[in-house]
Short mmCIF file of N, CA and C in Angstrom, two decimals:
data_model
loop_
_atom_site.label_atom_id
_atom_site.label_comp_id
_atom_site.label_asym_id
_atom_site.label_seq_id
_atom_site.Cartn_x
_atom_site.Cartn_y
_atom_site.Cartn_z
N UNK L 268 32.38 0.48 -23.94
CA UNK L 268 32.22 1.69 -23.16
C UNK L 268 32.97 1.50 -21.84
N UNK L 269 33.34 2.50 -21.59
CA UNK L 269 33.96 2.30 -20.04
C UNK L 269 33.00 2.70 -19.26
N UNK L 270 33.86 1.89 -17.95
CA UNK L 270 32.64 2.05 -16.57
C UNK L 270 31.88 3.77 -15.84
N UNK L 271 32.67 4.71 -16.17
CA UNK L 271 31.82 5.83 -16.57
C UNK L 271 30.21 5.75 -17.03
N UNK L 272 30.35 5.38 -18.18
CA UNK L 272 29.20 5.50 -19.40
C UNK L 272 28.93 4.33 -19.14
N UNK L 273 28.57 2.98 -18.56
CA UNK L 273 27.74 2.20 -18.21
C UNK L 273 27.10 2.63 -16.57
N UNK L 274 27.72 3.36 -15.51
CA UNK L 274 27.59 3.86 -14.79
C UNK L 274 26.01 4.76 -14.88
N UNK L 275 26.82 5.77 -15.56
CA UNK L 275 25.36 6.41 -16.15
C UNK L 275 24.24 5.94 -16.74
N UNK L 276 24.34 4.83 -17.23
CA UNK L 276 23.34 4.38 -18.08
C UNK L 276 22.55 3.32 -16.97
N UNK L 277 23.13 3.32 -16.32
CA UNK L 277 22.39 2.05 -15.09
C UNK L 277 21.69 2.46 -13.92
N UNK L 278 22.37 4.07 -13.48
CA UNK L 278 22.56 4.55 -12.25
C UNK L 278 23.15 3.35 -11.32
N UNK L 279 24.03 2.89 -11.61
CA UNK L 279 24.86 2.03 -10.85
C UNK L 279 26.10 2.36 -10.39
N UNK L 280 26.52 2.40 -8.83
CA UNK L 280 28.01 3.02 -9.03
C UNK L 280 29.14 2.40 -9.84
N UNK L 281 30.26 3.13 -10.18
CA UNK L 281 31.20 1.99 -10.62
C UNK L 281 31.69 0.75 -9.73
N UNK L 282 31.82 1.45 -7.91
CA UNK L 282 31.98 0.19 -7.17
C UNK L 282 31.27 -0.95 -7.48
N UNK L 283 29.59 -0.73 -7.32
CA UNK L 283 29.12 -1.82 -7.51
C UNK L 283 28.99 -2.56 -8.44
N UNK L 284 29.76 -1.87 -9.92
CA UNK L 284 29.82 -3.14 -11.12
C UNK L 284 30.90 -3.71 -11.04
N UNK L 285 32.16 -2.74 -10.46
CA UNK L 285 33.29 -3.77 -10.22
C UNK L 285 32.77 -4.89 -9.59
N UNK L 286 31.96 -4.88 -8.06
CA UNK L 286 31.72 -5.77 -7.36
C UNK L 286 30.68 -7.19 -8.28
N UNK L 287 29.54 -6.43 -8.84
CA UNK L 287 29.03 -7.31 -9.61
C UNK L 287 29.95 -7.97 -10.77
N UNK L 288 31.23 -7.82 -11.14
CA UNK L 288 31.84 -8.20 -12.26
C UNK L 288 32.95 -9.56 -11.40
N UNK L 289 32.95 -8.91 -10.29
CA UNK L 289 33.86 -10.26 -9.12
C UNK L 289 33.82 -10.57 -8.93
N UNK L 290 32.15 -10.86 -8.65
CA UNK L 290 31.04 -12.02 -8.09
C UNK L 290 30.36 -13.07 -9.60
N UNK L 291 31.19 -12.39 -10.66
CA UNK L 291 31.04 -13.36 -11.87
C UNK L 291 29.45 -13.17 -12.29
N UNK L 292 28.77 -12.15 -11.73
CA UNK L 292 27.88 -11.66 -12.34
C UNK L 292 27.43 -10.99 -14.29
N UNK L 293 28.70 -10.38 -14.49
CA UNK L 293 28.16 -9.59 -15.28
C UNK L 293 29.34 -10.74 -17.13
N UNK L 294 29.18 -12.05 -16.64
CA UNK L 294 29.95 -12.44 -17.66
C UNK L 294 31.40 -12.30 -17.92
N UNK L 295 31.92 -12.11 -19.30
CA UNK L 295 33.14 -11.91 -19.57
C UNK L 295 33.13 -10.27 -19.92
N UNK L 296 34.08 -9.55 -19.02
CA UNK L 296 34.34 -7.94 -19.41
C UNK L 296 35.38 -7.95 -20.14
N UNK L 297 35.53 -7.49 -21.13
CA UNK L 297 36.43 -7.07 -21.65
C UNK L 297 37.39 -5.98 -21.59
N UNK L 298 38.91 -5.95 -21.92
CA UNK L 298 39.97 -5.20 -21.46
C UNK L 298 40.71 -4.58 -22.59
N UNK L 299 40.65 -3.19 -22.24
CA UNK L 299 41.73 -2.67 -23.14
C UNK L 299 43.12 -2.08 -22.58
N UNK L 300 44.58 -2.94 -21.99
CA UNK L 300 45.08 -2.71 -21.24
C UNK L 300 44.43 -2.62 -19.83
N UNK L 301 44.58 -1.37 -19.03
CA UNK L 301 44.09 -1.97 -17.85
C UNK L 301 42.66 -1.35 -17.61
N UNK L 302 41.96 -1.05 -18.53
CA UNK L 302 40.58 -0.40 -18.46
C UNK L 302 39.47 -1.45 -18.61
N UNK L 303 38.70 -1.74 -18.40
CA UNK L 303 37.20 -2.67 -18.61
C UNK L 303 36.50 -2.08 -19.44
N UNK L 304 35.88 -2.69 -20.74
CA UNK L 304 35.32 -2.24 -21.88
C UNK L 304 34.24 -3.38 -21.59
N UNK L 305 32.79 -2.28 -21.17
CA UNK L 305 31.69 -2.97 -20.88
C UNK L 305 30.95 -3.20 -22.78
N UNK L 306 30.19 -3.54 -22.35
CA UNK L 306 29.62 -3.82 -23.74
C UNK L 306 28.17 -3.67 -23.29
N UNK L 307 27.34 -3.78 -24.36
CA UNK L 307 25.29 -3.60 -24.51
C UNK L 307 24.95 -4.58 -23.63
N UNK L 308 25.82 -5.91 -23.51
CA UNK L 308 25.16 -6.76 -23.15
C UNK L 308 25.26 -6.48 -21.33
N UNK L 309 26.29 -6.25 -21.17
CA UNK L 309 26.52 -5.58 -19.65
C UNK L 309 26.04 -4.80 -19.40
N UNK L 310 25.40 -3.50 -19.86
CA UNK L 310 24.15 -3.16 -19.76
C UNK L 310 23.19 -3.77 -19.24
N UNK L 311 22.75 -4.24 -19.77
CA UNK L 311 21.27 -5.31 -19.60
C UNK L 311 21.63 -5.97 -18.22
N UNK L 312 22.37 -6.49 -18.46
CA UNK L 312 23.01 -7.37 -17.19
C UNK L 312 23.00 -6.27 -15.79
N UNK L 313 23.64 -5.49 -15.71
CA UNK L 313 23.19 -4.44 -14.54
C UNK L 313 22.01 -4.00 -14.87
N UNK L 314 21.11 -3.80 -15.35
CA UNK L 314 19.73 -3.39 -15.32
C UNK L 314 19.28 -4.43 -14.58
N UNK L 315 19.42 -5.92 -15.06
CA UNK L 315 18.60 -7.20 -14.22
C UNK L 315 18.87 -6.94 -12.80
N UNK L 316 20.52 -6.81 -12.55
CA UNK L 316 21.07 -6.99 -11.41
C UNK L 316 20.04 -6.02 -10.23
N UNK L 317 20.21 -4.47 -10.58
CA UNK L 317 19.45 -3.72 -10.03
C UNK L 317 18.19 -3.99 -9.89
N UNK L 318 17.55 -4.24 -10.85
CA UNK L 318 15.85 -4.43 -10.76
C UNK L 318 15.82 -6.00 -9.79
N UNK L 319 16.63 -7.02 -9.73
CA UNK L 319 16.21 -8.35 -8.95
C UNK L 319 16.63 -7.34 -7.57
N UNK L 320 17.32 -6.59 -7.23
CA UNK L 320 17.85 -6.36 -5.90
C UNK L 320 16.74 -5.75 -5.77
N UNK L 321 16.08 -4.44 -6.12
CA UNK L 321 15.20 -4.04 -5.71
C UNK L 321 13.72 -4.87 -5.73
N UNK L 322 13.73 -6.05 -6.36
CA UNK L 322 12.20 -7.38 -5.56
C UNK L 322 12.90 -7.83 -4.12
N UNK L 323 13.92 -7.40 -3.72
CA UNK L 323 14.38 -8.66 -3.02
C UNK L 323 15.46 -9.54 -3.18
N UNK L 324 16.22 -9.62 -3.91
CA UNK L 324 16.92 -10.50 -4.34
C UNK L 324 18.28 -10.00 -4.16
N UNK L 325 18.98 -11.43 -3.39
CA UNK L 325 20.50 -10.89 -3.16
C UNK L 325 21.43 -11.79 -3.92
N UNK L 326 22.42 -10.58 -4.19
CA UNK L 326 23.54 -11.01 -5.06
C UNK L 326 23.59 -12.37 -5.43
N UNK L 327 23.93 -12.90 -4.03
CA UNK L 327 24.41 -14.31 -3.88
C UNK L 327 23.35 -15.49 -4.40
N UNK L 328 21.47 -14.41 -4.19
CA UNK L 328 20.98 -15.48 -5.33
C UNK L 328 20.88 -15.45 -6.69
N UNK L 329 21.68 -14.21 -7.29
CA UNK L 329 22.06 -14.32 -8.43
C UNK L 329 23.11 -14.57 -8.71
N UNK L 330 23.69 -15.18 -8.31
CA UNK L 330 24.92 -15.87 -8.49
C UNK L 330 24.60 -16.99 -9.76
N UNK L 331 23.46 -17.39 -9.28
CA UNK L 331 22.98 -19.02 -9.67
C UNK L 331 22.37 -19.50 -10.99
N UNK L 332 21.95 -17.98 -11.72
CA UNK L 332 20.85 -17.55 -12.56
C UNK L 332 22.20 -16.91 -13.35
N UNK L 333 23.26 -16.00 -13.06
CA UNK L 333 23.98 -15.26 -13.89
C UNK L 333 26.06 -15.24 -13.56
N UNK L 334 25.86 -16.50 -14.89
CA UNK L 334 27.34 -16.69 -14.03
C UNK L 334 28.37 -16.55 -15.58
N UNK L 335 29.23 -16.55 -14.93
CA UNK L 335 30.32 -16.41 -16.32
C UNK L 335 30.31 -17.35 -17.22
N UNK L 336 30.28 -18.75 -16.75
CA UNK L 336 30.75 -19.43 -17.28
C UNK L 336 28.80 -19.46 -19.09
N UNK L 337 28.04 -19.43 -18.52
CA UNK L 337 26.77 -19.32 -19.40
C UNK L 337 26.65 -17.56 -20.47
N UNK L 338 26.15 -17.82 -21.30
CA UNK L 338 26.64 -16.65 -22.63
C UNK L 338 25.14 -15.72 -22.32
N UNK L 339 24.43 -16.66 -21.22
CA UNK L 339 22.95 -15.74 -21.41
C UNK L 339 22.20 -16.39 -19.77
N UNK L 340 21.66 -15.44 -19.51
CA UNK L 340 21.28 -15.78 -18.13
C UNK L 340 20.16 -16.97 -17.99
N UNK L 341 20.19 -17.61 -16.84
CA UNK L 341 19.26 -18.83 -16.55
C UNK L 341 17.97 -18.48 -16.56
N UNK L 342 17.23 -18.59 -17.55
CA UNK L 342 16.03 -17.62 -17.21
C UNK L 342 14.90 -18.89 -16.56
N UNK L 343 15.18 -20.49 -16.76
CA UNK L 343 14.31 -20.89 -16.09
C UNK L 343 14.76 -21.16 -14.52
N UNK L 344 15.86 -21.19 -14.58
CA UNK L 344 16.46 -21.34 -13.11
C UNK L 344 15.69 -19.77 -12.00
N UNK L 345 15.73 -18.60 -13.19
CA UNK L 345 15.39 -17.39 -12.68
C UNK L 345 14.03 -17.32 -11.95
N UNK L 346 13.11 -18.55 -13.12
CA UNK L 346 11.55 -18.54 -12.98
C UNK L 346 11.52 -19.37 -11.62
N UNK L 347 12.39 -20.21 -11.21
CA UNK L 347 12.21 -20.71 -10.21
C UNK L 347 12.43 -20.21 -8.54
N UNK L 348 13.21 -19.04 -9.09
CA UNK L 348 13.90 -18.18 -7.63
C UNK L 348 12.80 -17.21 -7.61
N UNK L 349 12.10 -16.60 -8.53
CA UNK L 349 10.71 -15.89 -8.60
C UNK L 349 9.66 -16.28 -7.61
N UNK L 350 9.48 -17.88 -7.93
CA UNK L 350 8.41 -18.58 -7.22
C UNK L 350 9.12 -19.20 -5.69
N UNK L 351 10.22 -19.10 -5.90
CA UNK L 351 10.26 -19.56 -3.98
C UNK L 351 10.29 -17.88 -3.48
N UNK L 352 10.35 -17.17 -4.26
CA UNK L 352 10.33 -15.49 -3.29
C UNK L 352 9.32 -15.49 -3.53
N UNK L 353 8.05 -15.21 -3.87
CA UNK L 353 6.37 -15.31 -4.19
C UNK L 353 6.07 -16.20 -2.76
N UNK L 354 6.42 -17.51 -2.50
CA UNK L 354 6.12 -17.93 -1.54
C UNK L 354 6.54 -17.96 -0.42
N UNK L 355 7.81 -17.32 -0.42
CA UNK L 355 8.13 -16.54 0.93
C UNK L 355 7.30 -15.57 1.24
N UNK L 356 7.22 -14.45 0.32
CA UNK L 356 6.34 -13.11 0.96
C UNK L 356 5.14 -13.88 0.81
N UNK L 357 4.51 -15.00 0.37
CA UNK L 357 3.05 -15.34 0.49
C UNK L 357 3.41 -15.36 2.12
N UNK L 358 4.29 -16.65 2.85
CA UNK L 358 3.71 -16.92 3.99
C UNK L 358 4.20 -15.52 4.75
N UNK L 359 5.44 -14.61 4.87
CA UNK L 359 5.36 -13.94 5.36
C UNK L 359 4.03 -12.94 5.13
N UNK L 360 3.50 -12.59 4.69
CA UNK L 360 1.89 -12.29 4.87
C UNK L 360 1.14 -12.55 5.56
N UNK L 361 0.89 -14.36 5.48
CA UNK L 361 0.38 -14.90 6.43
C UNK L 361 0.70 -14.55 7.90
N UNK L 362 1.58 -14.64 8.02
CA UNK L 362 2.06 -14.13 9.39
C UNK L 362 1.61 -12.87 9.81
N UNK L 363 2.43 -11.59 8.79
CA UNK L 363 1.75 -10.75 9.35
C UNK L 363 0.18 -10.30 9.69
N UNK L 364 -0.47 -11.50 8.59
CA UNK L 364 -1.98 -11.07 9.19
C UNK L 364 -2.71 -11.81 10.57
N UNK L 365 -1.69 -12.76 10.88
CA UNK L 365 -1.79 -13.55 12.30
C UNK L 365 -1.48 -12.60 13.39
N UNK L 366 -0.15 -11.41 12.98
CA UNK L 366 0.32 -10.56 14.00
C UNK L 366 -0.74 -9.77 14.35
N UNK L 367 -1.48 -9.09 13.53
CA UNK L 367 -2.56 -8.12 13.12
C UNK L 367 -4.17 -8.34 13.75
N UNK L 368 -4.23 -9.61 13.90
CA UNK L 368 -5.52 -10.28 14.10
C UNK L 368 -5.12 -10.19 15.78
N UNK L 369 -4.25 -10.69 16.11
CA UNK L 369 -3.91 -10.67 17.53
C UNK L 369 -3.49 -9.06 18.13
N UNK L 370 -3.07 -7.99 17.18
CA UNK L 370 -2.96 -6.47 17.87
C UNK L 370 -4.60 -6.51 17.87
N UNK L 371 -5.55 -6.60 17.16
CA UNK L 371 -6.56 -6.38 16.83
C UNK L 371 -7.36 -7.17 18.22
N UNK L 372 -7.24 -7.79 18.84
CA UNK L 372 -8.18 -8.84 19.93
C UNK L 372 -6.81 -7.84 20.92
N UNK L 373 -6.30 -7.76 21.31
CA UNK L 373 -5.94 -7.39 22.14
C UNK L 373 -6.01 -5.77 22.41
N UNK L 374 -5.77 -4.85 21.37
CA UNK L 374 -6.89 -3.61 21.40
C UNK L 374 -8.06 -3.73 22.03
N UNK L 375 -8.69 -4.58 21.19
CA UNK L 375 -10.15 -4.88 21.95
C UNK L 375 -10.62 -4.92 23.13
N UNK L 376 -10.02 -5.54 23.43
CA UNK L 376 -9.44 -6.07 25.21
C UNK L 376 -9.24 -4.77 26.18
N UNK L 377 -8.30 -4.08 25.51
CA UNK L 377 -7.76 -2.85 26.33
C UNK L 377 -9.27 -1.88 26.20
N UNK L 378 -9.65 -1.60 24.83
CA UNK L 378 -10.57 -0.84 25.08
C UNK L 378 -12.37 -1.20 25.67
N UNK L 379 -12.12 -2.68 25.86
CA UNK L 379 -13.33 -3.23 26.55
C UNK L 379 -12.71 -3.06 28.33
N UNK L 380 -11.16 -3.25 28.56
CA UNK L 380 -11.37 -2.80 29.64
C UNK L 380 -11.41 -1.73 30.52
N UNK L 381 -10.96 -0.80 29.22
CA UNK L 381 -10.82 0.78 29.74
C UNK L 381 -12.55 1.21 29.89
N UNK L 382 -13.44 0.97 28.92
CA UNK L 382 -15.06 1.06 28.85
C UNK L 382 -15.73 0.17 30.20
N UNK L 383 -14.91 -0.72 30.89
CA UNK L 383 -15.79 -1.01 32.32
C UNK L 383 -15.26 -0.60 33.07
N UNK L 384 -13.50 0.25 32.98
CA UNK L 384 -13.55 0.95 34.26
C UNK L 384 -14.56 2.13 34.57
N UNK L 385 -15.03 2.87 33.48
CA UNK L 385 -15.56 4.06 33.93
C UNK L 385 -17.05 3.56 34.57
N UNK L 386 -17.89 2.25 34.36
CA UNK L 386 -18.82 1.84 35.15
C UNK L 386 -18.03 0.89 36.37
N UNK L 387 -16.91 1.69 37.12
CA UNK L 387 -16.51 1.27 38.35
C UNK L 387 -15.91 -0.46 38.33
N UNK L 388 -15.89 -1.02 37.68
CA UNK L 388 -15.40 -2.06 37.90
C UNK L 388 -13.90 -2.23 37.55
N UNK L 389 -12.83 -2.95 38.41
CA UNK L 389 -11.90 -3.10 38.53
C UNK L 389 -11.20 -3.59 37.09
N UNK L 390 -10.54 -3.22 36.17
CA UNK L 390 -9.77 -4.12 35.11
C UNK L 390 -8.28 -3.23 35.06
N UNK L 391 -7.34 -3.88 34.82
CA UNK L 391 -6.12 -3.70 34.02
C UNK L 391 -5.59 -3.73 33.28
N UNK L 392 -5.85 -2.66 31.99
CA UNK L 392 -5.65 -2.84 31.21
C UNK L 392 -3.74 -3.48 30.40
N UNK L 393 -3.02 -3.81 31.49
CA UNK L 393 -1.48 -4.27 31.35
C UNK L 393 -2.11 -6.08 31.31
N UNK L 394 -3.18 -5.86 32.32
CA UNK L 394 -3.54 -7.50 32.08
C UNK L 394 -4.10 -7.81 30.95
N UNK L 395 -5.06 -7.34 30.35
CA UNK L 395 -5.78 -7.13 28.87
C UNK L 395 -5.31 -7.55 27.62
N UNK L 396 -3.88 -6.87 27.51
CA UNK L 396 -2.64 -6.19 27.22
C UNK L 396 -1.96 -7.78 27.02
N UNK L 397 -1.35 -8.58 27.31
CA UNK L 397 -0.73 -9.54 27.91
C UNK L 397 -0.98 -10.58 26.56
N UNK L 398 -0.03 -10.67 25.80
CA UNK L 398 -0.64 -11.84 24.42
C UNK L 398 -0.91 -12.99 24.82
N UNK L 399 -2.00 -13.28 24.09
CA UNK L 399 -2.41 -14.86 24.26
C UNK L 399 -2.16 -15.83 22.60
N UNK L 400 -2.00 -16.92 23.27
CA UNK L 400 -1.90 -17.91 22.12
C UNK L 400 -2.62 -18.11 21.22
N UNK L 401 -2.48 -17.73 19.70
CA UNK L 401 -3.93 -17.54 18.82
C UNK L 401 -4.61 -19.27 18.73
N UNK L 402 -5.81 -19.02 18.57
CA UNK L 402 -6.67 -20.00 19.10
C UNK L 402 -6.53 -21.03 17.85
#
């Protein structure tokens, strides 16, 4: 099929399969004169491509998992780029619930000191406000 009709079938532009085909992504393409005759299996192959980009995953780490020189993609090499992205967004999580815990004490703060200005006592809430080092 030409890049048209794999196009459609992927929702992939044609740029980006040229690009995925240069980056030795999509295997051996085949040529009829100067046209590219994708095949089923290139199919599949831009389906992966798209679906890893949209977890997260960039080109360049599929480089590693889907290369020309192999007839079928690395699928345990794949299982392994799975689990270091699993434990990236694990700790990025972590983090963000460290960020969260600290908007959360420092809200607090503001609205414990906005609640003793109105019984007259002096606070600032910019001082309140002011991050502290989580404990």
């Amino acid at each position: 099929m030409f890049i048209g009709a794999i196009s459609k079938l992927t929702d992939a532009s044609p740029k980006a399969i040229r690009h995925y085909e240069a980056l030795g992504l999509l295997g051996k393409v085949g040529r009829a004169g100067v046209y590219r005759i994708y095949s089923d299996a290139n199919v599949e192959q831009v389906r992966l491509i798209k679906q890893a980009q949209a977890l997260g995953f960039r080109l360049s780490e599929l480089g590693t998992v889907l290369s020309d020189a192999a007839p079928a993609p690395d699928w345990q090499g794949f299982l392994r780029q799975i689990a270091d992205k699993r434990r990236a967004i694990a700790a990025e999580i972590a983090s963000l619930q460290a960020v969260d815990l600290q908007l959360g004490r420092i809200g607090d703060e503001i609205a414990a000191c906005l609640d003793s200005q109105s019984g007259h006592a002096h606070c600032d809430p910019a001082v309140a406000a002011t991050p502290k080092p989580p404990a």
